[in-house]
C-alpha cells in the first residue's frame, strides 16, 4: 500500500513536469512569483496595520482657517476635526481597508475593526450635527449640506464597488467642507453652529451608551455573569434564597482583538472630538463648571492611545500573571464614561 501511494505522487510529479515542459522551469518561476507576492503582501500588511498618529486639533484648526482665509468661528474646530478624521480614515497607509477583496487587506482584521470604531463616532457626531447642533430649535430647517453628509457616512462600510464606500464617504467629506465654508463665510449666515448645553448633552447621552457597551464587551474577555439570567432565576417569594446564576458571558477567543481595536478606534476619534469640543463649547463649559470633566475625559482617552508593545492582544485573567489588554482598555473607557456622566449632570443644571 505505501508503494502505491509513493508511485501515485511520482506519477503526478511526472505529469506536472510534462505539462510545464519537462524541466520544471515554468513551475519554479510560478512558485517564485507566488513567494515574492506573499512576501510583499505580508510586509504591506504589517505597514498598513500601523494606526495613524494623533494630531493637534488646535494647530489643524489654525492652519485650515489660515489656508481658507477665514476666522475660526464657533463650530470651525469641530467641523474641521470631523473632516480630518474622515480623511484620515480614507488616506492613511493602505487607504480604507474594510472593503478590500484582495490581500493583504483581505487578510487583515485589526485595522478594519479600528476603522469601524472611528466610523461609528463619525456617524454619531454627524447625526448630532444635523439633528441638533446646526439648528436653533426643533422647528428649524436642517442644513442642506449636513442632510447630505450624515447619510453618506452611514453608507455600507464594506461596499467594494458600484458604488464604493470610499466614493460615498468622499461625498460626505465634501458636504462637510461646503458647510464649513458657509459657516466661516461672513456673508453667508445661513450655516449655523449652536454651541449650547442641551445640544452637547444630547450627543453625550448617545455617547454614554456607546462607551458603556464597549466597556462591557471588553470586560467580558475574562467572562462576566449575566445580569439578565440572574434576574430570571431570582425567587421573588423568598428573599433569603440563594441566588442561582446562569452561565458567564464571555467574548469568544477569536473576537477579543476585534473588540479591542474597535474600542481603540472609537477612542482615537473621540480624543480629537473632545479636544474640538473644548474649543467650540468653551463658553458653555466654563459657565457650567464642566471644563474639568472635559479635561478628565481627554486624559483618559489619551491613555487608550498608548503604544502597543505586544504583537498580539493578550488575554490574561483578571489578576493573573499575563496582561489583559481588554481590561486595561475597559478601565480607561469606564473612567471616561464616568466623567461624561458627571459632565452631563453639570450641563443639565440651570
Coordinates of C-alpha atoms in Angstrom, one line a residue:
X1 CA 0.0 0.0 0.0
X2 CA 2.7 2.6 0.8
X3 CA 4.4 1.7 -2.5
X4 CA 1.2 2.5 -4.4
X5 CA 0.9 5.9 -2.7
X6 CA 4.5 6.7 -3.5
X7 CA 4.0 5.7 -7.1
X8 CA 0.9 7.8 -7.3
X9 CA 2.7 11.0 -6.2
X10 CA 5.6 10.1 -8.5
X11 CA 3.3 9.9 -11.5
X12 CA 1.7 13.2 -10.6
X13 CA 5.1 14.8 -10.4
X14 CA 6.0 13.4 -13.9
X15 CA 2.7 14.7 -15.3
X16 CA 3.4 18.1 -13.9
X17 CA 6.9 18.2 -15.4
X18 CA 5.5 17.1 -18.8
X19 CA 2.9 19.9 -18.6
X20 CA 5.5 22.5 -17.7
X21 CA 7.9 21.4 -20.4
X22 CA 9.8 18.6 -18.6
X23 CA 12.4 20.7 -16.8
X24 CA 10.1 22.4 -14.2
X25 CA 11.3 25.9 -15.2
X26 CA 7.8 27.3 -15.5
X27 CA 6.7 25.7 -12.3
X28 CA 9.7 27.2 -10.4
X29 CA 9.0 30.6 -12.0
X30 CA 5.4 30.5 -10.8
X31 CA 6.5 29.4 -7.4
X32 CA 9.0 32.2 -7.1
X33 CA 6.3 34.7 -8.2
X34 CA 4.0 33.4 -5.5
X35 CA 6.7 33.6 -2.8
X36 CA 7.5 37.2 -3.8
X37 CA 3.9 38.1 -3.8
X38 CA 3.3 36.6 -0.4
X39 CA 6.4 38.4 1.0
X40 CA 5.3 41.8 -0.4
X41 CA 1.7 41.4 0.8
X42 CA 3.0 40.4 4.3
X43 CA 5.2 43.5 4.5
X44 CA 2.4 45.7 3.3
X45 CA 0.0 44.1 5.7
X46 CA 2.4 45.0 8.6
X47 CA 2.8 48.5 7.4
X48 CA -0.9 49.0 6.8
X49 CA -1.7 47.7 10.3
X50 CA 0.0 50.8 11.8
X51 CA -2.6 53.0 13.4
X52 CA -2.5 56.7 12.5
X53 CA -0.9 59.1 14.9
X54 CA -3.0 61.6 16.8
X55 CA -2.9 65.2 15.6
X56 CA -3.2 68.6 17.2
X57 CA -6.7 69.8 16.8
X58 CA -5.8 73.4 17.6
X59 CA -2.9 73.5 15.1
X60 CA -5.0 71.9 12.4
X61 CA -7.8 74.4 13.0
X62 CA -5.5 77.4 12.8
X63 CA -3.8 76.0 9.7
X64 CA -7.0 75.3 7.9
X65 CA -8.5 78.7 8.8
X66 CA -5.4 80.4 7.5
X67 CA -5.5 78.4 4.2
X68 CA -9.1 79.4 3.8
X69 CA -8.5 83.0 4.7
X70 CA -11.2 82.8 7.4
X71 CA -11.7 83.4 11.1
X72 CA -12.1 80.2 13.2
X73 CA -15.6 80.9 14.2
X74 CA -17.6 78.8 16.7
X75 CA -18.0 75.4 15.2
X76 CA -14.9 75.7 13.0
X77 CA -12.8 73.4 15.1
X78 CA -15.4 70.6 15.4
X79 CA -16.2 70.6 11.7
X80 CA -12.6 70.8 10.7
X81 CA -11.8 67.9 13.0
X82 CA -14.6 65.8 11.6
X83 CA -13.2 66.4 8.1
X84 CA -9.7 65.5 9.3
X85 CA -10.9 62.3 10.9
X86 CA -12.8 61.2 7.8
X87 CA -9.9 62.0 5.5
X88 CA -7.5 60.0 7.8
X89 CA -9.9 57.1 7.6
X90 CA -9.5 57.1 3.8
X91 CA -6.0 58.4 3.3
X92 CA -4.0 56.5 6.0
X93 CA -1.4 53.9 4.9
X94 CA -3.2 51.4 2.8
X95 CA -6.2 53.6 2.5
X96 CA -9.6 52.3 3.6
X97 CA -9.2 48.6 4.2
X98 CA -12.6 47.3 5.4
X99 CA -13.9 46.7 1.9
X100 CA -10.7 45.2 0.3
X101 CA -11.2 42.0 -1.6
X102 CA -7.5 41.3 -2.3
X103 CA -4.5 40.6 0.0
X104 CA -3.2 42.0 2.2
X105 CA -6.4 43.9 3.1
X106 CA -8.5 40.7 2.7
X107 CA -6.4 39.0 5.5
X108 CA -6.4 41.9 7.9
X109 CA -9.0 42.2 10.7
X110 CA -7.5 44.6 13.3
X111 CA -7.4 47.6 11.1
X112 CA -10.9 47.1 9.7
X113 CA -12.2 47.0 13.3
X114 CA -10.2 50.1 14.1
X115 CA -11.8 51.8 11.1
X116 CA -15.3 50.7 12.2
X117 CA -14.7 52.2 15.7
X118 CA -13.7 55.6 14.1
X119 CA -16.7 55.4 11.7
X120 CA -19.2 54.9 14.5
X121 CA -18.1 58.1 16.2
X122 CA -18.1 59.9 12.9
X123 CA -21.7 58.8 12.2
X124 CA -22.9 59.7 15.7
X125 CA -21.5 63.2 15.5
X126 CA -22.7 63.9 12.0
X127 CA -26.2 62.9 13.1
X128 CA -25.9 65.2 16.1
X129 CA -24.7 68.0 13.9
X130 CA -27.7 67.6 11.5
X131 CA -30.3 67.0 14.2
X132 CA -29.4 69.4 17.0
X133 CA -26.2 71.4 16.8
X134 CA -26.9 73.2 13.4
X135 CA -30.5 74.0 14.4
X136 CA -31.7 76.7 16.7
X137 CA -34.9 74.8 17.7
X138 CA -36.9 71.7 16.8
X139 CA -38.9 73.6 14.1
X140 CA -35.8 74.9 12.3
X141 CA -34.9 73.7 8.9
X142 CA -32.0 71.2 8.6
X143 CA -28.7 72.4 7.0
X144 CA -28.6 71.4 3.3
X145 CA -25.1 70.1 3.3
X146 CA -25.5 68.2 6.6
X147 CA -28.5 66.5 5.1
X148 CA -26.1 65.0 2.6
X149 CA -23.1 64.4 4.9
X150 CA -25.0 62.4 7.6
X151 CA -26.4 59.6 5.4
X152 CA -23.2 59.4 3.4
X153 CA -21.2 58.3 6.5
X154 CA -23.9 55.7 7.2
X155 CA -23.3 54.1 3.8
X156 CA -22.4 50.4 3.9
X157 CA -18.8 50.2 5.2
X158 CA -18.0 47.1 3.2
X159 CA -19.1 48.0 -0.3
X160 CA -16.3 47.5 -2.8
X161 CA -17.8 48.9 -6.0
X162 CA -20.9 50.4 -7.6
X163 CA -20.7 52.5 -5.6
X164 CA -17.6 52.1 -3.5
X165 CA -17.5 53.0 0.2
X166 CA -14.7 55.4 -0.4
X167 CA -16.6 57.3 -3.0
X168 CA -19.7 57.7 -0.8
X169 CA -17.6 58.9 2.2
X170 CA -15.8 61.4 0.0
X171 CA -19.2 62.9 -0.8
X172 CA -19.8 63.2 2.9
X173 CA -16.5 64.9 3.4
X174 CA -17.2 67.4 0.5
X175 CA -20.5 68.2 2.1
X176 CA -18.8 69.0 5.4
X177 CA -16.3 71.2 3.6
X178 CA -19.2 73.1 2.0
X179 CA -20.8 73.5 5.4
X180 CA -17.6 74.7 6.9
X181 CA -17.1 77.2 4.0
X182 CA -20.6 78.7 4.6
X183 CA -20.2 78.6 8.4
X184 CA -17.0 80.7 8.3
X185 CA -18.1 83.0 5.5
X186 CA -19.1 86.4 6.9
X187 CA -21.6 87.0 4.1
X188 CA -23.4 83.6 4.3
X189 CA -25.2 83.5 7.6
X190 CA -27.4 80.5 6.6
X191 CA -25.0 78.0 8.1
X192 CA -25.2 77.8 11.9
X193 CA -23.5 76.1 14.8
X194 CA -25.2 76.4 18.2
X195 CA -22.8 75.6 20.9
X196 CA -25.5 75.1 23.6
X197 CA -25.5 72.9 26.6
X198 CA -28.7 71.0 25.5
X199 CA -27.2 70.2 22.1
X200 CA -24.0 68.9 23.6
X201 CA -25.9 66.9 26.3
X202 CA -28.0 65.1 23.6
X203 CA -24.8 63.9 21.9
X204 CA -23.2 62.9 25.2
X205 CA -26.3 60.8 26.0
X206 CA -25.8 58.7 22.9
X207 CA -22.0 58.5 23.6
X208 CA -22.6 57.3 27.1
X209 CA -24.4 54.2 25.9
X210 CA -21.8 53.6 23.2
X211 CA -18.9 53.6 25.7
X212 CA -20.9 51.6 28.2
X213 CA -21.5 48.9 25.7
X214 CA -17.8 48.9 24.6
X215 CA -16.6 48.7 28.3
X216 CA -18.9 45.8 29.0
X217 CA -17.8 43.9 25.9
X218 CA -14.2 44.5 26.7
X219 CA -14.6 43.3 30.3
X220 CA -16.2 40.1 29.0
X221 CA -12.8 38.9 27.7
X222 CA -12.5 37.1 31.1
X223 CA -16.1 36.2 31.4
X224 CA -18.9 38.1 33.3
X225 CA -22.0 36.9 35.0
X226 CA -25.2 37.6 33.1
X227 CA -27.4 40.1 34.9
X228 CA -30.5 39.1 32.9
X229 CA -30.1 35.4 33.7
X230 CA -29.5 36.2 37.4
X231 CA -32.8 38.2 37.5
X232 CA -34.7 35.5 35.7
X233 CA -33.6 33.0 38.3
X234 CA -34.5 35.2 41.2
X235 CA -37.1 33.9 43.6
X236 CA -39.4 36.9 44.5
X237 CA -41.1 35.0 47.3
X238 CA -38.1 34.0 49.2
X239 CA -35.6 36.9 49.8
X240 CA -33.3 34.6 51.7
X241 CA -33.0 32.0 48.9
X242 CA -29.5 31.7 47.4
X243 CA -29.1 33.2 44.0
X244 CA -28.7 30.8 41.1
X245 CA -26.7 32.5 38.5
X246 CA -26.6 31.4 34.9
X247 CA -23.6 30.8 32.6
X248 CA -20.9 33.5 32.3
X249 CA -21.0 35.7 29.2
X250 CA -17.5 35.6 27.6
X251 CA -16.2 37.1 24.4
X252 CA -15.1 34.4 22.0
X253 CA -11.3 34.0 21.8
X254 CA -11.2 34.9 18.1
X255 CA -13.2 38.1 18.7
X256 CA -11.1 39.6 21.6
X257 CA -8.7 41.5 19.3
X258 CA -11.7 42.7 17.2
X259 CA -13.4 44.3 20.1
X260 CA -10.2 45.8 21.4
X261 CA -9.3 47.5 18.1
X262 CA -12.9 48.7 17.6
X263 CA -12.6 50.4 21.1
X264 CA -9.2 51.8 20.3
X265 CA -10.5 53.3 17.0
X266 CA -13.5 54.8 18.8
X267 CA -11.2 56.3 21.5
X268 CA -8.9 57.7 18.8
X269 CA -11.8 59.6 17.2
X270 CA -13.3 60.7 20.5
X271 CA -10.0 62.1 21.7
X272 CA -9.9 64.6 18.8
X273 CA -13.6 65.3 19.0
X274 CA -13.4 66.3 22.7
X275 CA -10.4 68.5 22.0
X276 CA -12.5 70.3 19.4
X277 CA -15.5 70.5 21.8
X278 CA -13.1 72.1 24.3
X279 CA -12.6 74.9 21.8
X280 CA -16.1 75.4 20.4
X281 CA -18.1 74.9 23.6
X282 CA -15.6 76.6 25.8
X283 CA -18.0 79.3 27.0
X284 CA -20.8 76.9 28.0
X285 CA -18.3 74.5 29.6
X286 CA -17.0 77.4 31.7
X287 CA -20.4 78.6 32.6
X288 CA -21.5 75.1 33.7
X289 CA -18.2 74.4 35.5
X290 CA -17.7 71.4 33.2
X291 CA -14.3 72.2 31.9
X292 CA -12.6 69.8 34.4
X293 CA -14.8 67.0 33.2
X294 CA -13.7 67.5 29.6
X295 CA -10.1 67.6 30.7
X296 CA -10.6 64.3 32.6
X297 CA -12.2 62.7 29.6
X298 CA -9.3 63.8 27.3
X299 CA -6.7 62.4 29.8
X300 CA -8.5 59.0 29.9
X301 CA -8.8 58.9 26.1
X302 CA -5.1 59.7 25.7
X303 CA -4.4 56.7 27.9
X304 CA -6.2 54.4 25.4
X305 CA -3.7 55.5 22.7
X306 CA -0.5 54.4 24.4
X307 CA 1.8 52.4 22.2
X308 CA 1.2 48.7 21.9
X309 CA 4.4 46.8 22.7
X310 CA 2.9 43.4 22.4
X311 CA 2.5 41.9 18.8
X312 CA -0.8 40.3 19.9
X313 CA -3.7 41.2 22.2
X314 CA -3.0 39.3 25.5
X315 CA -6.0 37.9 27.4
X316 CA -4.6 37.1 30.8
X317 CA -7.0 36.5 33.7
X318 CA -8.1 39.5 35.8
X319 CA -5.4 39.0 38.4
X320 CA -3.2 36.6 36.6
X321 CA 0.4 36.7 35.5
X322 CA -0.1 37.9 31.9
X323 CA -1.6 41.2 31.0
X324 CA -5.1 41.6 29.8
X325 CA -5.2 44.4 27.2
X326 CA -9.0 44.3 27.0
X327 CA -9.4 45.0 30.7
X328 CA -6.9 47.9 30.5
X329 CA -8.8 49.5 27.7
X330 CA -12.1 48.9 29.6
X331 CA -10.7 50.7 32.6
X332 CA -9.8 53.8 30.6
X333 CA -13.2 53.9 28.8
X334 CA -15.1 53.3 32.0
X335 CA -13.4 56.3 33.7
X336 CA -14.0 58.4 30.6
X337 CA -17.7 57.4 30.7
X338 CA -17.9 58.3 34.4
X339 CA -16.6 61.8 33.6
X340 CA -19.1 62.0 30.7
X341 CA -21.9 61.2 33.2
X342 CA -20.6 64.0 35.6
X343 CA -20.4 66.3 32.6
X344 CA -24.0 65.6 31.6
X345 CA -25.1 66.3 35.1
X346 CA -23.4 69.7 35.1
X347 CA -24.7 70.7 31.7
X348 CA -28.3 69.8 32.7
X349 CA -28.3 72.2 35.6
X350 CA -29.7 75.7 35.2

